[in-house]
Coordinates of C-alpha atoms in Angstrom, one line a residue:
M1 CA -36.1 63.6 17.2
T2 CA -34.8 63.9 20.7
D3 CA -32.0 66.3 19.6
T4 CA -34.6 68.5 17.7
R5 CA -36.6 68.8 20.9
S6 CA -33.5 69.7 22.8
D7 CA -32.7 72.6 20.3
I8 CA -36.3 73.7 20.6
S9 CA -35.9 74.0 24.4
N10 CA -32.6 76.0 24.0
Q11 CA -34.4 78.1 21.4
R12 CA -37.2 79.0 23.9
A13 CA -34.6 80.0 26.5
F14 CA -33.2 82.4 23.9
N15 CA -36.6 83.8 22.9
A16 CA -37.3 84.8 26.5
E17 CA -34.4 87.3 26.1
D18 CA -35.1 88.2 22.4
P19 CA -38.8 88.6 21.3
A20 CA -37.6 89.0 17.7
A21 CA -36.7 85.3 17.7
E22 CA -40.1 84.1 18.6
A23 CA -41.1 83.8 15.0
I24 CA -38.7 81.0 14.6
E25 CA -40.4 78.8 17.2
P26 CA -43.7 78.0 15.1
R27 CA -41.6 77.0 12.2
M28 CA -39.5 74.6 14.4
A29 CA -42.6 73.2 16.0
E30 CA -44.1 72.6 12.5
Q31 CA -41.1 70.8 11.4
D32 CA -41.0 68.6 14.6
L33 CA -44.6 67.7 14.0
E34 CA -43.9 66.7 10.5
E35 CA -41.0 64.5 11.6
T36 CA -43.1 62.9 14.3
A37 CA -46.0 62.2 11.9
A38 CA -43.5 60.5 9.5
E39 CA -41.9 58.5 12.3
V40 CA -45.4 57.3 13.5
Y41 CA -46.2 56.3 10.0
D42 CA -43.1 54.5 9.4
L43 CA -43.6 52.5 12.6
I44 CA -47.4 51.5 12.2
G45 CA -48.5 52.8 8.7
V46 CA -51.8 54.3 8.5
P47 CA -53.2 54.2 12.1
I48 CA -56.7 52.9 12.8
D49 CA -57.4 55.8 15.2
T50 CA -55.9 58.4 17.5
W51 CA -55.4 55.9 20.1
A52 CA -53.0 54.0 17.9
V53 CA -51.2 57.3 17.2
A54 CA -50.9 57.9 20.9
A55 CA -49.4 54.5 21.7
A56 CA -47.0 54.7 18.9
M57 CA -45.8 58.1 20.0
E58 CA -45.3 56.9 23.6
S59 CA -43.3 53.9 22.2
L60 CA -41.0 56.6 20.5
G61 CA -40.5 58.3 23.8
L62 CA -42.8 61.2 23.5
R63 CA -44.2 62.3 26.8
D64 CA -47.1 64.7 28.0
L65 CA -44.3 67.1 28.8
D66 CA -43.1 67.1 25.2
A67 CA -46.7 67.7 24.1
V68 CA -47.1 70.7 26.4
E69 CA -43.6 72.3 25.8
T70 CA -43.2 71.7 22.0
Y71 CA -46.7 71.7 20.6
K72 CA -48.9 73.6 23.3
K73 CA -51.1 70.7 23.7
A74 CA -52.6 69.4 27.0
N75 CA -51.2 65.9 26.6
V76 CA -50.1 63.2 24.2
F77 CA -53.7 62.3 23.3
E78 CA -54.6 65.7 22.3
L79 CA -51.5 65.9 20.2
A80 CA -52.3 62.5 18.8
E81 CA -55.4 63.9 17.1
L82 CA -53.2 66.5 15.3
V83 CA -50.5 63.9 14.3
H84 CA -53.3 61.6 13.0
Q85 CA -54.6 64.4 10.6
R86 CA -50.9 65.0 9.3
I87 CA -50.5 61.3 8.6
L88 CA -53.7 61.1 6.6
A89 CA -52.3 64.1 4.6
L90 CA -48.9 62.5 4.0
P91 CA -48.1 61.8 0.4
R92 CA -47.7 58.0 -0.2
T93 CA -47.9 55.3 -2.7
P94 CA -50.4 52.5 -2.1
R95 CA -48.9 49.3 -0.8
P96 CA -49.7 46.2 -2.8
E97 CA -51.5 43.4 -0.9
H98 CA -49.2 40.5 -0.2
H99 CA -49.2 37.6 2.2
P100 CA -47.0 37.5 5.4
G101 CA -44.2 35.7 3.6
H102 CA -43.8 38.1 0.9
E103 CA -40.7 39.7 2.5
Q104 CA -39.2 36.2 2.8
T105 CA -39.1 35.8 -1.1
K106 CA -38.4 39.5 -2.0
K107 CA -34.6 39.6 -1.6
K108 CA -33.0 36.0 -1.7
K109 CA -29.5 37.7 -1.6
G110 CA -30.4 39.6 1.6
K111 CA -31.6 36.5 3.4
L112 CA -28.3 34.8 2.5
A113 CA -26.4 37.7 3.8
R114 CA -28.3 37.6 7.0
L115 CA -27.7 33.8 7.2
V116 CA -23.9 34.2 6.8
S117 CA -23.8 37.1 9.3
S118 CA -25.9 35.5 11.9
Y119 CA -24.5 32.0 11.7
G120 CA -21.1 33.7 11.7
K121 CA -21.9 35.5 14.9
G122 CA -23.1 32.3 16.5
A123 CA -20.1 30.3 15.4
V124 CA -17.6 33.1 16.7
T125 CA -19.0 32.7 20.3
A126 CA -17.6 29.2 20.1
M127 CA -14.2 30.2 19.1
P128 CA -12.6 30.6 22.5
M129 CA -13.5 27.0 23.3
V130 CA -12.0 25.9 19.9
G131 CA -9.0 28.0 20.5
Q132 CA -8.3 26.4 23.8
I133 CA -8.7 23.0 22.2
A134 CA -6.2 24.0 19.6
C135 CA -3.8 25.1 22.3
I136 CA -3.9 21.7 23.8
F137 CA -3.0 20.2 20.5
I138 CA -0.2 22.7 20.0
F139 CA 1.3 23.2 23.5
R140 CA -0.3 20.2 25.4
Y141 CA -2.0 22.7 27.6
S142 CA -4.6 25.4 27.6
L143 CA -5.6 28.2 29.9
W144 CA -6.9 25.5 32.5
A145 CA -6.1 22.0 31.1
W146 CA -3.1 19.9 30.6
V147 CA -2.6 16.6 28.7
D148 CA -0.4 15.3 31.5
F149 CA -2.7 15.8 34.4
T150 CA -3.0 12.7 36.5
E151 CA -6.5 11.6 37.3
A152 CA -6.2 13.2 40.8
Q153 CA -5.1 16.4 39.4
A154 CA -7.8 16.3 36.7
T155 CA -10.3 15.7 39.4
I156 CA -9.8 18.8 41.4
V157 CA -9.3 21.0 38.3
A158 CA -12.4 19.6 36.7
L159 CA -14.3 20.2 40.0
G160 CA -13.3 23.9 40.1
T161 CA -14.1 24.4 36.4
L162 CA -17.6 22.9 36.5
L163 CA -18.4 24.8 39.8
S164 CA -17.3 28.0 38.1
F165 CA -20.0 27.6 35.5
I166 CA -22.7 26.5 37.8
V167 CA -22.2 29.2 40.4
T168 CA -21.9 32.0 37.8
G169 CA -24.5 30.7 35.4
G170 CA -27.3 32.7 36.8
F171 CA -25.2 35.9 36.8
I172 CA -24.1 35.3 33.3
Q173 CA -27.6 34.9 32.0
S174 CA -28.8 38.0 33.9
I175 CA -25.9 40.2 32.7
G176 CA -26.7 39.0 29.0
R177 CA -30.5 39.6 29.4
E178 CA -30.3 43.1 31.0
G179 CA -27.1 44.2 29.4
I180 CA -28.2 43.4 25.8
R181 CA -31.7 44.8 26.5
L182 CA -30.2 48.3 27.6
V183 CA -27.6 48.2 24.9
G184 CA -30.2 47.6 22.2
S185 CA -31.7 50.9 23.4
E186 CA -28.5 52.5 23.1
N187 CA -28.5 53.3 26.9
Y188 CA -24.9 52.4 27.6
F189 CA -25.0 54.5 30.7
L190 CA -27.5 52.3 32.5
A191 CA -26.2 49.1 30.9
E192 CA -22.8 49.8 32.4
K193 CA -24.3 50.4 35.9
T194 CA -26.4 47.2 35.6
C195 CA -23.5 45.1 34.4
W196 CA -21.1 46.1 36.9
T197 CA -23.6 45.6 39.7
L198 CA -24.4 42.1 38.6
V199 CA -20.5 41.4 38.2
A200 CA -20.0 42.6 41.7
Q201 CA -22.8 40.5 43.1
G202 CA -21.4 37.6 41.3
T203 CA -18.0 38.1 42.7
Y204 CA -19.3 38.2 46.2
T205 CA -21.2 35.1 45.7
V206 CA -18.1 33.2 44.3
I207 CA -16.0 34.3 47.3
A208 CA -18.9 33.3 49.7
V209 CA -19.1 29.9 48.1
A210 CA -15.4 29.4 48.1
I211 CA -15.3 30.2 51.9
V212 CA -18.1 27.8 52.6
I213 CA -16.4 24.9 50.7
F214 CA -13.1 25.6 52.5
L215 CA -14.7 25.5 56.0
V216 CA -16.6 22.4 55.1
A217 CA -13.3 20.9 53.9
L218 CA -11.8 21.5 57.3
V219 CA -14.5 19.7 59.0
F220 CA -15.1 16.9 56.4
P221 CA -11.9 16.3 54.6
L222 CA -13.3 14.7 51.5
F223 CA -10.1 15.8 49.7
D224 CA -6.7 16.8 51.1
I225 CA -6.8 20.5 52.2
R226 CA -4.1 21.5 49.8
L227 CA -6.0 20.0 46.8
T228 CA -9.0 21.8 48.0
L229 CA -7.2 25.0 48.0
V230 CA -5.9 24.3 44.5
S231 CA -9.4 23.5 43.2
L232 CA -10.7 26.8 44.8
M233 CA -8.1 28.8 43.0
Y234 CA -9.2 27.4 39.6
F235 CA -12.8 28.0 40.7
I236 CA -12.4 31.6 41.6
L237 CA -10.2 32.7 38.7
L238 CA -12.3 31.0 36.1
A239 CA -15.6 32.3 37.6
E240 CA -14.3 35.8 37.5
L241 CA -13.1 35.3 34.0
W242 CA -16.7 34.2 32.9
L243 CA -18.3 37.1 34.5
Y244 CA -16.2 39.7 32.7
A245 CA -16.4 37.6 29.4
S246 CA -20.1 37.9 29.6
V247 CA -19.9 41.7 29.8
A248 CA -17.6 41.6 26.5
V249 CA -20.4 39.5 24.9
V250 CA -22.9 42.3 25.9
L251 CA -20.8 44.8 24.1
S252 CA -20.7 42.4 21.1
R253 CA -17.0 41.7 21.4
P254 CA -16.6 37.8 20.8
M255 CA -13.4 38.2 19.0
A256 CA -12.0 40.1 22.0
V257 CA -12.9 37.2 24.2
L258 CA -11.1 34.9 21.7
A259 CA -8.0 37.1 21.7
I260 CA -7.7 37.5 25.4
T261 CA -8.2 33.9 26.3
L262 CA -5.6 33.0 23.8
A263 CA -3.2 35.7 25.2
G264 CA -3.8 34.1 28.6
V265 CA -2.0 31.0 27.3
L266 CA 1.3 33.1 26.9
P267 CA 2.1 33.2 30.7
V268 CA 1.3 29.5 30.9
Y269 CA 3.9 28.8 28.2
L270 CA 6.6 31.1 29.9
V271 CA 6.2 29.6 33.3
M272 CA 6.2 26.1 32.1
H273 CA 9.2 26.6 30.0
W274 CA 11.3 29.1 31.9
T275 CA 10.6 28.2 35.5
T276 CA 10.2 25.0 37.6
L277 CA 7.0 26.3 39.4
G278 CA 4.7 23.7 37.8
I279 CA 1.3 23.6 36.0
Y280 CA -0.8 25.1 38.9
V281 CA 1.1 28.3 39.1
A282 CA 1.4 28.4 35.3
H283 CA -2.4 28.1 35.1
W284 CA -3.0 30.7 37.7
C285 CA -0.6 33.2 36.2
G286 CA -2.4 32.6 32.7
M287 CA -5.9 33.0 34.2
S288 CA -4.9 36.1 36.2
F289 CA -3.3 37.7 33.0
A290 CA -6.4 37.0 31.0
L291 CA -8.8 38.2 33.9
L292 CA -6.8 41.4 34.1
L293 CA -6.9 42.0 30.3
M294 CA -10.7 41.2 30.3
M295 CA -11.4 43.6 33.1
T296 CA -9.3 46.5 31.7
Y297 CA -10.8 46.0 28.1
T298 CA -14.5 45.8 29.1
M299 CA -14.2 48.8 31.6
I300 CA -12.4 51.0 28.9
V301 CA -15.0 50.1 26.1
F302 CA -17.9 50.4 28.4
R303 CA -16.9 53.8 29.9
S304 CA -16.3 55.1 26.4
A305 CA -19.7 54.0 25.2
A306 CA -21.5 55.2 28.4
E307 CA -19.9 58.7 27.9
G308 CA -21.3 58.8 24.6
T309 CA -24.9 58.1 25.7
I310 CA -27.3 61.2 25.1
P311 CA -28.1 63.3 28.1
E312 CA -31.7 62.4 28.0
L313 CA -31.0 58.7 28.4
K314 CA -28.4 59.3 31.2
S315 CA -31.2 60.9 33.2
G316 CA -32.9 57.5 33.4
R317 CA -32.8 55.5 36.7
L318 CA -32.6 51.8 37.3
P319 CA -35.7 50.3 39.1
K320 CA -35.5 49.5 42.7
P321 CA -33.5 46.6 43.9
S322 CA -36.6 44.6 44.7
V323 CA -38.0 45.3 41.3
R324 CA -34.7 44.3 39.6
V325 CA -34.6 41.1 41.4
Y326 CA -38.1 40.3 40.3
L327 CA -37.4 41.1 36.8
I328 CA -34.1 39.3 36.5
A329 CA -34.9 36.3 38.8
P330 CA -36.3 34.0 36.1
Y331 CA -33.3 34.5 33.9
F332 CA -31.0 33.9 36.8
V333 CA -32.8 30.7 37.8
Y334 CA -32.5 29.6 34.1
G335 CA -28.8 30.2 33.9
F336 CA -28.2 28.0 37.1
F337 CA -30.3 25.2 35.9
Y338 CA -28.9 25.3 32.3
F339 CA -25.4 24.6 33.5
L340 CA -26.5 22.3 36.2
N341 CA -28.4 20.2 33.5
I342 CA -25.2 20.2 31.2
F343 CA -22.9 18.9 34.0
S344 CA -24.9 16.9 36.5
D345 CA -24.5 13.6 34.8
R346 CA -20.7 14.0 34.9
L347 CA -20.8 14.9 38.7
V348 CA -23.1 11.7 39.3
S349 CA -20.9 9.3 37.1
W350 CA -17.7 10.4 38.6
S351 CA -19.1 9.6 42.0
T352 CA -19.8 6.1 41.3
A353 CA -17.9 3.3 43.0
S354 CA -17.9 1.0 40.0
P355 CA -15.9 -0.9 38.7
E356 CA -14.0 -0.1 41.8
P357 CA -14.1 2.4 44.6
P358 CA -12.2 5.6 43.7
P359 CA -9.6 7.4 45.9
F360 CA -12.0 10.3 46.4
M361 CA -15.7 10.8 46.7
I362 CA -15.7 12.2 43.1
W363 CA -13.1 10.9 40.8
F364 CA -12.4 12.1 37.2
R365 CA -13.1 9.6 34.6
T366 CA -10.8 10.3 31.6
S367 CA -12.6 8.2 29.0
Y368 CA -16.0 9.5 30.0
E369 CA -14.8 13.1 29.8
L370 CA -13.2 12.5 26.4
G371 CA -16.5 11.3 25.0
M372 CA -18.5 14.2 26.4
D373 CA -16.0 16.7 24.9
W374 CA -16.1 15.0 21.7
A375 CA -19.9 15.3 21.6
L376 CA -19.8 18.8 22.8
I377 CA -18.2 19.8 19.5
S378 CA -21.4 19.1 17.5
L379 CA -23.5 20.9 19.8
V380 CA -21.4 24.1 19.5
F381 CA -21.8 24.3 15.8
T382 CA -25.5 23.3 15.9
L383 CA -26.3 26.2 18.4
A384 CA -24.6 28.7 16.0
L385 CA -27.8 28.3 13.9
L386 CA -30.0 29.5 16.5
E387 CA -28.6 33.0 16.1
F388 CA -29.8 33.1 12.7
V389 CA -33.2 31.8 13.4
I390 CA -34.0 34.1 16.3
N391 CA -32.9 37.1 14.1
E392 CA -35.2 35.9 11.3
F393 CA -38.0 35.6 13.9
S394 CA -37.6 39.2 14.8
Y395 CA -36.8 40.3 11.2
F396 CA -40.2 39.3 10.0
Q397 CA -42.3 40.5 12.9
I398 CA -43.2 44.0 11.5
P399 CA -43.5 43.1 7.9
A400 CA -45.8 40.2 8.8
Q401 CA -48.1 42.5 11.0
K402 CA -48.2 45.2 8.2
A403 CA -49.2 42.6 5.7
V404 CA -52.0 41.1 7.7
K405 CA -55.3 42.9 8.2
C406 CA -56.4 43.2 11.8
L407 CA -59.4 40.8 11.3
R408 CA -57.1 38.2 9.7
V409 CA -54.8 37.5 12.8
S410 CA -54.9 33.9 12.0
D411 CA -52.8 34.5 9.0
Y412 CA -50.1 36.1 11.2
I413 CA -50.2 33.1 13.5
S414 CA -50.1 30.6 10.6
F415 CA -47.2 32.2 9.0
F416 CA -45.1 32.0 12.1
K417 CA -46.2 28.4 12.9
R418 CA -44.9 27.5 9.5
F419 CA -41.8 29.5 10.2
Y420 CA -41.3 27.5 13.6
R421 CA -41.8 24.1 11.9
K422 CA -39.6 24.8 9.0
F423 CA -36.7 25.9 11.1
L424 CA -37.1 23.0 13.6
V425 CA -36.6 20.5 10.7
V426 CA -33.6 22.6 9.5
L427 CA -32.2 22.5 13.0
I428 CA -32.7 18.6 13.4
I429 CA -30.8 18.1 10.1
V430 CA -28.1 20.4 10.9
A431 CA -27.5 18.7 14.3
A432 CA -27.5 15.2 12.6
V433 CA -25.0 16.4 10.0
D434 CA -22.9 18.0 12.8
I435 CA -22.8 14.8 14.8
I436 CA -21.8 12.7 11.8
A437 CA -19.2 15.3 10.6
T438 CA -17.9 15.5 14.3
Y439 CA -17.6 11.7 14.6
Y440 CA -15.7 11.4 11.2
G441 CA -13.8 14.6 11.7
V442 CA -12.2 13.6 15.0
G443 CA -11.9 10.0 13.8
Y444 CA -9.7 11.0 11.1
F445 CA -6.9 11.5 13.6
K446 CA -7.1 7.7 14.3
R447 CA -4.5 7.3 11.5
Y448 CA -1.9 9.0 13.7
N449 CA -2.0 6.0 16.1
E450 CA 1.7 6.4 16.7
V451 CA 1.0 9.6 18.8
K452 CA 0.5 8.5 22.4
E453 CA -2.3 11.0 23.1
I454 CA -4.2 10.1 19.9
R455 CA -3.8 6.4 20.8
E456 CA -5.2 6.9 24.2
F457 CA -8.0 8.9 23.2
F458 CA -9.5 6.3 20.9
S459 CA -8.5 3.3 23.3
S460 CA -11.6 3.0 25.3
P461 CA -15.0 1.8 24.2
T462 CA -16.5 4.0 26.9
T463 CA -15.3 7.1 24.9
Y464 CA -17.4 6.0 21.9
F465 CA -20.4 5.0 24.0
V466 CA -20.4 8.2 25.7
F467 CA -20.0 10.2 22.5
F468 CA -23.0 8.7 20.7
A469 CA -25.3 9.0 23.8
A470 CA -24.2 12.5 24.7
S471 CA -24.5 13.6 21.0
I472 CA -28.2 12.4 20.9
G473 CA -28.7 14.1 24.4
Y474 CA -27.3 17.5 23.1
L475 CA -29.5 17.2 20.0
F476 CA -32.6 17.1 22.2
I477 CA -31.2 20.0 24.3
A478 CA -30.6 22.0 21.1
V479 CA -34.3 21.6 20.3
G480 CA -35.2 22.7 23.8
L481 CA -32.9 25.7 23.4
Y482 CA -34.6 26.5 20.1
N483 CA -37.9 26.6 21.6
S484 CA -36.6 28.7 24.6
L485 CA -35.3 31.5 22.5
F486 CA -38.7 32.2 21.2
F487 CA -39.8 32.4 24.8
F488 CA -37.0 34.7 25.8
T489 CA -37.4 37.0 22.8
L490 CA -40.9 37.7 23.8
S491 CA -40.3 37.9 27.6
R492 CA -41.8 34.4 28.6
P493 CA -39.0 32.9 30.8
G494 CA -41.6 31.2 32.8
F495 CA -42.1 28.9 29.9
V496 CA -38.4 28.0 29.9
L497 CA -38.3 27.3 33.6
Q498 CA -41.3 25.0 33.4
S499 CA -39.3 22.9 31.0
I500 CA -35.6 23.2 32.3
I501 CA -36.2 22.6 36.0
P502 CA -38.0 19.2 35.5
A503 CA -35.4 18.2 32.7
T504 CA -32.6 18.8 35.3
A505 CA -34.4 16.7 37.9
V506 CA -34.9 13.9 35.4
N507 CA -31.2 14.0 34.3
L508 CA -30.0 13.6 38.0
I509 CA -32.4 10.8 38.8
V510 CA -31.7 8.7 35.7
A511 CA -28.0 9.3 35.8
L512 CA -27.9 8.3 39.5
L513 CA -30.0 5.0 38.8
A514 CA -28.1 4.1 35.6
S515 CA -24.7 4.7 37.0
R516 CA -25.4 2.7 40.1
W517 CA -27.4 -0.2 38.6
I518 CA -25.2 -0.8 35.5
Q519 CA -21.9 1.2 35.3
Y520 CA -20.6 4.5 35.7
Q521 CA -20.5 5.3 31.9
Y522 CA -24.3 4.8 31.8
G523 CA -24.8 8.0 33.7
V524 CA -24.8 9.7 30.4
L525 CA -28.2 8.3 29.9
G526 CA -29.2 11.1 32.3
L527 CA -28.2 13.7 29.9
V528 CA -30.4 11.8 27.2
A529 CA -33.4 11.6 29.5
G530 CA -33.1 15.2 30.7
G531 CA -32.6 16.4 26.9
I532 CA -35.8 14.5 26.0
T533 CA -37.7 15.9 28.9
F534 CA -36.6 19.5 28.0
M535 CA -37.4 19.0 24.4
V536 CA -41.0 17.6 25.1
L537 CA -41.9 20.2 27.7
S538 CA -40.6 23.1 25.8
T539 CA -42.3 21.9 22.6
R540 CA -45.6 21.6 24.2
K541 CA -45.1 25.2 25.5
A542 CA -44.2 26.3 22.0
R543 CA -47.6 25.0 20.7
E544 CA -49.2 27.2 23.3
F545 CA -46.9 30.1 22.5
F546 CA -47.4 30.3 18.9
H547 CA -51.1 29.6 19.1
G548 CA -51.3 33.0 21.1
L549 CA -48.4 34.7 19.3
D550 CA -50.4 37.8 18.7
Y551 CA -51.1 38.3 22.4
Y552 CA -47.5 37.3 23.5
Y553 CA -46.0 39.8 21.2
Y554 CA -48.5 42.6 22.4
A555 CA -47.7 41.8 25.9
A556 CA -44.0 41.7 25.6
Y557 CA -43.9 45.4 24.4

């Protein structure tokens, strides 16, 4: 429709010089009017009144200026009366009455295809992590890990890695929110500007945090200054890699992230096998190479997409910085607390002085981390289901609204309440199956006890305890994330913050008490307590959300 209006404007410029062409303009306006009426009808069906038509036309991007220039009407509302009459005159077949779930049973094959597609997309996002785990098994090292790290080396590398997630978490979430929103409207021009602005701000923040940590280390040498610099190098390079990888996700290029992170292992291999520079330099070369590839790839793809944006969208402007901060702030806060909630029990447990005081204030606990990583596998494949659920939620919105009469809004709400409960049960079942499958799947390798690394992996009871406790905690977190996705979809981030912030506080307090009063491995109970808090509070908000779903859907758009 936009292209048609552009052609009409060009035709009018021609008509000013050639009066004989003026006969063409009414026919073009008439054709555009028919197209507009058809689009409004496809969007809302037979409208209740002209006000509904006006609202629909504005949602399609039609302005008062278009009404004046194209149709010679004073404004959109005057044009709406004309469009309303055209819709009533459109030929159409009567729509059969059916309940809101009619579309759900109409095409089972279509639903299966959506399940495979959506679950596949969710699973693909986990592939970079799976790829790095595979590299450890094959080469004994990945882009940032190494089997033969001492506990001192593992400590400084782990601190840099965890810090990279916590510091960039807010920026990653903000990039995802704003970037996907703008890409969804095909405005790659503004999406590019938004993403690179947030990446730049994230980079400044990473550098500032690194400088502050370095200065603090000079005054309070909790670690050897050389080890501090090593940790900061891991922190900076990984943080930058996460920022640019989040842009690739906005562009729907998860396989590119997998390929690039795997390609980054190649320099690690070359340095380790062809030089004597050591693992630190090997990792830094690998991460720098992967970062350079990720930067180049995302810039080229985004530039190409932005150049293809239609001129009308390119004329758009981003809101003022103060407005952007107001809009993005809830998502930024969520990203920060999400990663803090995931990693806080580790930091607390690693700072425990039992069973004996560690060499540093924070000391990597190998058996604890192995249990956490083992449990994380089950969470990754459980979260893949959420992609399908939220796509189904969006898929059924319009069909459910068209199937429900305006005086029977309760039917619309009841349908989605059943939808929510059904997939909540499915999520819990899938999570339980994933935990069992992960336990026995990883446990299968116990038969290769002659391999030193496998023997050491299963040697500590702490690893088993942490695995089971963390798996339960991750299940609760998955339910909280399930609730949060509905809130985010209809622009209710406040509901998420009211759940994740108290959950993080509970996590820290319980982890601190349990690790100090019992032993360090019981710090994982903080993750369990925080997960329960997140699940309970977000579920309470979900009840409120679905009870007023009609309002929240209306207010979101």
